[in-house]
Amino acid sequence: MKAQNFNLSNDTFNKIFPFYFFIDENLSIVSFGRSLIKLLPDLKVGVHFSSIFKFNRPHLDEISITNFNELKDQLVIIESNASNSISLRGQFEIYQQGFLFIGSPWFNSMDDVIEKKLILNDFAIHDPLIDLIHVMNNLKNSRNELKELLTTINHQKNELKNANKEIHDLALFTTQNPDPLIRIDFEGNLLNTNPAAKKIATIFYEEKPYPIEEFFKHIIQKVDTTTNLWNFKVQSNGKCYSFDCISLFEEGYINIYGRDITNDRKNQEEIRKLSLVASANKNGVVLLDLNGEIFWCNEAYQEIEELDFEDIIGKNILDFGSCKTTDKSEREKVLKGFRNGYLFEGEKNSIARNGNLFWYKTSKQPIRDKDGNVLQYFAIIEDITLEKQNEEQLHLLSAIVKNNTDAIIITNAVGETEWVNDSFIELTGYSAKEILGKRPGHLLQGIESDPETISMMKSQIDKGLPFSCEIVNYTKTKEKYWARIHGQVLHNKHGEVIKYFATQENITYEKEFNQQLVESENRLKTLITNMQSGILLEDDNRKIVLVNHAFCQLFHIEAEPHQMIGIDCNLMAENTKNYFKNPEEFCARIDKILQQKKLVITEEVNLADGRVFERSYIPLFKEKNTMVIFGVMTTLP
C-alpha cells in the first residue's frame, strides 16, 4: 500500500492544531496557532523559547537543542513564564530542521476556560478537553448532591429509629408464636416468656435437670454472651429444642427463640441418605455396606446394569459391569479401603453392550456417624460415554489442526495466544514460547499493515462476530508477507466469549501474480488505446469493454472512448450499419462470427461512401467469460 503525502494549508493546520507553535534550530519562535495567541498575548515571532516557556515534565535544568532531540515521542508538559501561568500538554516532533509542538492547554475547570476568554471554536473539533471538563463538573455536582441526600437520609433514619423504638420492642417479642420465646437479662434472670415457653418447667441439659428459672442462670455462665448469636440444645417434656440466642446489648437483654427439633433428629439420618440420593438422581446411585454388598440402588443404576432391583440387592458391587473387579488381590484392596473409610474417586470402566461401548466414571464415598466411624458407603456411577467420544473427536480434530498447512492460532477471551500449530511457527518464524501469552497483532503487524483492516478485526472480535480479511503481516525477521485471515469467536453454552480461533493463509504469491496480471492488462490496454487501427473490445454479453480513438474516428463517433464503455454492441451495430454498402449483410455476418467464436483475419468490408475496411475478429477467453475484439479495423488504400 503506497504511503500518503499530506500537504496542509496554514488554515487547515490551524483548525486541526489551534495551539501549535514551531521553533527553528536556534529555538526561536517561527509561527504559532491562532488560539495560542489568545492565551499568550506576549507571544511573538523571533522570541526565544526559554523566554516564554519552561518544562514541567520532564524537568530540564537546561534548555538546549540536544534536549529537544531527546524529547521526540514523549508526552511533555510546558508552562508559560508569565504571571497567568498557562500549561500546555502535548508532544514535540522534528520538522524542517526545527521542532513542531502539537498539543492543547491543560485546564482544571470550565471557569479556567471562561477566564482565558476562550470559546468552543478556539479548540479543535477532535479535542476532548471541553467534554472532559464538563464531565468533571457533572461529577462534582453529583457528589455534592449525594452528600446532601446522604445527610437527609441519615436525619430521616434517626427520626424513624426514635419514632419506632416502641414498635421495635414489641416486634422483637411476640406472644402468639407456637414455639417457645424467652427473654432474659445478662445475669440469666427471666424477664418474659410467651405461652409456649410457660409450658416448660424443667429443662434437661447435658443429662441434668434444671428448673427453668435456674437453668438460664447456669447457662449464662457457660456461653460467650458478647457474641451477637449463640445456640444450645436441650430436652423438656420429652421433646428436643434448639434455642437461638440473640444478645441485644443496647436494650440490655437477650432474646431466645426456641424450636422443636424432635422429629428433625429422628429423621436426620434418613434425610441425609435421601438428600445424597436426590442430589445425584441423574446418575446411578448405590448404597452398600463395608463388604461391598448393595442394599439399595436407584433406577438409573438398574438401567446401567440392565437388571431389576431384586437381581441387584444383596450382590457385591464389584461383580457388576460398571465396577467389576475380578482380580482377587485388587478386590481385597478395595474391600480393605471400605473398612478404612477410603475415598474412591474418578475410577473409569467400560461395558460392551449390543455392539457398542459405554464408559462410566465411579466415585465411592464413606458415610460416617457423629463419632467419625464408617457406617456404610454410597457410590455414584456417571455415564461418560459422550465425554469419552468427545475426547476422541477432540484428539482427532487436534491432530488435523496441528498438521494443517494453514497457520492456525487460538487465543483466550482477552486475545492472548494460547496455542499455535507448526504451520504458524514455520510461516512467522516465531517459536511457540515467543508467541504464547502475547497478542498476535502486536508481533505480526507492521508499518504497511492497513489500520482500517486492523480496526475492522478488532471491532468484529469485540462484537463476538466472525471476520475475513487480507492484510500485510511481518515475520520475526521483518519479512513482509500477505495473509488471508479467517477469524471465529468461540462461545460457551451461555453465549460468553471463551476463545478466538483464526486461520492465516500465506497469499503473497497470489498477490504478486494478481499484481503482475493487472500490470499486464494495463500495458495491453495502453497498447490498444494508442494503436492506429480501430479496435473495439466487448465481453460475452456484448457490452463494450474498451474502444480506442482510431475506431471512433473511422465511424465519425463524437463521443470519447471512455464514454462508450458499457454500451450494447447490438445497438451500436444497428445504429452504424448504414455506413456499410450492404447493411443487412453486415449485421448478419457479425451474428454468424459471434456464434461460431472462430478467428477471422483481414476480412474486407465495403462502406457506402466507397471506403474499404479490413477487419479481424479475435476471440479471447478469460476464465469462463469470452471477450471478443469485435474489430481490428484498418482502412485499405
mmCIF file with all atom_site columns, N, CA and C in Angstrom, residues 572-584 586-587:
data_model
loop_
_atom_site.group_PDB
_atom_site.id
_atom_site.type_symbol
_atom_site.label_atom_id
_atom_site.label_alt_id
_atom_site.label_comp_id
_atom_site.label_asym_id
_atom_site.label_entity_id
_atom_site.label_seq_id
_atom_site.pdbx_PDB_ins_code
_atom_site.Cartn_x
_atom_site.Cartn_y
_atom_site.Cartn_z
_atom_site.occupancy
_atom_site.B_iso_or_equiv
_atom_site.pdbx_formal_charge
_atom_site.auth_seq_id
_atom_site.auth_comp_id
_atom_site.auth_asym_id
_atom_site.auth_atom_id
_atom_site.pdbx_PDB_model_num
ATOM 1  N N  . MET A 1 572 ? -25.227 -0.681 -31.083 1.00 0.00 ? 572 MET A N  1
ATOM 2  C CA . MET A 1 572 ? -24.250 0.102  -31.826 1.00 0.00 ? 572 MET A CA 1
ATOM 3  C C  . MET A 1 572 ? -24.168 -0.372 -33.280 1.00 0.00 ? 572 MET A C  1
ATOM 4  N N  . ALA A 1 573 ? -24.202 -1.701 -33.489 1.00 0.00 ? 573 ALA A N  1
ATOM 5  C CA . ALA A 1 573 ? -24.153 -2.243 -34.852 1.00 0.00 ? 573 ALA A CA 1
ATOM 6  C C  . ALA A 1 573 ? -25.380 -1.804 -35.659 1.00 0.00 ? 573 ALA A C  1
ATOM 7  N N  . GLU A 1 574 ? -26.535 -1.782 -34.980 1.00 0.00 ? 574 GLU A N  1
ATOM 8  C CA . GLU A 1 574 ? -27.777 -1.376 -35.642 1.00 0.00 ? 574 GLU A CA 1
ATOM 9  C C  . GLU A 1 574 ? -27.700 0.089  -36.046 1.00 0.00 ? 574 GLU A C  1
ATOM 10 N N  . ASN A 1 575 ? -27.086 0.929  -35.174 1.00 0.00 ? 575 ASN A N  1
ATOM 11 C CA . ASN A 1 575 ? -27.008 2.368  -35.450 1.00 0.00 ? 575 ASN A CA 1
ATOM 12 C C  . ASN A 1 575 ? -25.963 2.705  -36.510 1.00 0.00 ? 575 ASN A C  1
ATOM 13 N N  . THR A 1 576 ? -24.966 1.818  -36.688 1.00 0.00 ? 576 THR A N  1
ATOM 14 C CA . THR A 1 576 ? -23.872 2.134  -37.634 1.00 0.00 ? 576 THR A CA 1
ATOM 15 C C  . THR A 1 576 ? -23.939 1.310  -38.924 1.00 0.00 ? 576 THR A C  1
ATOM 16 N N  . LYS A 1 577 ? -24.958 0.436  -39.050 1.00 0.00 ? 577 LYS A N  1
ATOM 17 C CA . LYS A 1 577 ? -24.973 -0.459 -40.224 1.00 0.00 ? 577 LYS A CA 1
ATOM 18 C C  . LYS A 1 577 ? -25.122 0.302  -41.545 1.00 0.00 ? 577 LYS A C  1
ATOM 19 N N  . ASN A 1 578 ? -25.728 1.482  -41.507 1.00 0.00 ? 578 ASN A N  1
ATOM 20 C CA . ASN A 1 578 ? -25.929 2.237  -42.752 1.00 0.00 ? 578 ASN A CA 1
ATOM 21 C C  . ASN A 1 578 ? -24.629 2.818  -43.288 1.00 0.00 ? 578 ASN A C  1
ATOM 22 N N  . TYR A 1 579 ? -23.534 2.745  -42.501 1.00 0.00 ? 579 TYR A N  1
ATOM 23 C CA . TYR A 1 579 ? -22.232 3.163  -43.020 1.00 0.00 ? 579 TYR A CA 1
ATOM 24 C C  . TYR A 1 579 ? -21.723 2.171  -44.057 1.00 0.00 ? 579 TYR A C  1
ATOM 25 N N  . PHE A 1 580 ? -22.295 0.964  -44.080 1.00 0.00 ? 580 PHE A N  1
ATOM 26 C CA . PHE A 1 580 ? -21.770 -0.099 -44.930 1.00 0.00 ? 580 PHE A CA 1
ATOM 27 C C  . PHE A 1 580 ? -22.613 -0.253 -46.187 1.00 0.00 ? 580 PHE A C  1
ATOM 28 N N  . LYS A 1 581 ? -21.987 -0.799 -47.232 1.00 0.00 ? 581 LYS A N  1
ATOM 29 C CA . LYS A 1 581 ? -22.642 -0.916 -48.538 1.00 0.00 ? 581 LYS A CA 1
ATOM 30 C C  . LYS A 1 581 ? -23.821 -1.866 -48.459 1.00 0.00 ? 581 LYS A C  1
ATOM 31 N N  . ASN A 1 582 ? -23.669 -2.976 -47.732 1.00 0.00 ? 582 ASN A N  1
ATOM 32 C CA . ASN A 1 582 ? -24.751 -3.951 -47.547 1.00 0.00 ? 582 ASN A CA 1
ATOM 33 C C  . ASN A 1 582 ? -25.064 -4.057 -46.056 1.00 0.00 ? 582 ASN A C  1
ATOM 34 N N  . PRO A 1 583 ? -25.925 -3.181 -45.506 1.00 0.00 ? 583 PRO A N  1
ATOM 35 C CA . PRO A 1 583 ? -26.179 -3.122 -44.047 1.00 0.00 ? 583 PRO A CA 1
ATOM 36 C C  . PRO A 1 583 ? -26.651 -4.439 -43.457 1.00 0.00 ? 583 PRO A C  1
ATOM 37 N N  . GLU A 1 584 ? -27.640 -5.068 -44.076 1.00 0.00 ? 584 GLU A N  1
ATOM 38 C CA . GLU A 1 584 ? -28.201 -6.291 -43.502 1.00 0.00 ? 584 GLU A CA 1
ATOM 39 C C  . GLU A 1 584 ? -27.170 -7.412 -43.526 1.00 0.00 ? 584 GLU A C  1
ATOM 40 N N  . PHE A 1 586 ? -24.004 -6.960 -43.359 1.00 0.00 ? 586 PHE A N  1
ATOM 41 C CA . PHE A 1 586 ? -23.030 -6.602 -42.314 1.00 0.00 ? 586 PHE A CA 1
ATOM 42 C C  . PHE A 1 586 ? -23.478 -7.127 -40.949 1.00 0.00 ? 586 PHE A C  1
ATOM 43 N N  . CYS A 1 587 ? -24.758 -6.914 -40.595 1.00 0.00 ? 587 CYS A N  1
ATOM 44 C CA . CYS A 1 587 ? -25.260 -7.359 -39.285 1.00 0.00 ? 587 CYS A CA 1
ATOM 45 C C  . CYS A 1 587 ? -25.327 -8.874 -39.197 1.00 0.00 ? 587 CYS A C  1
#
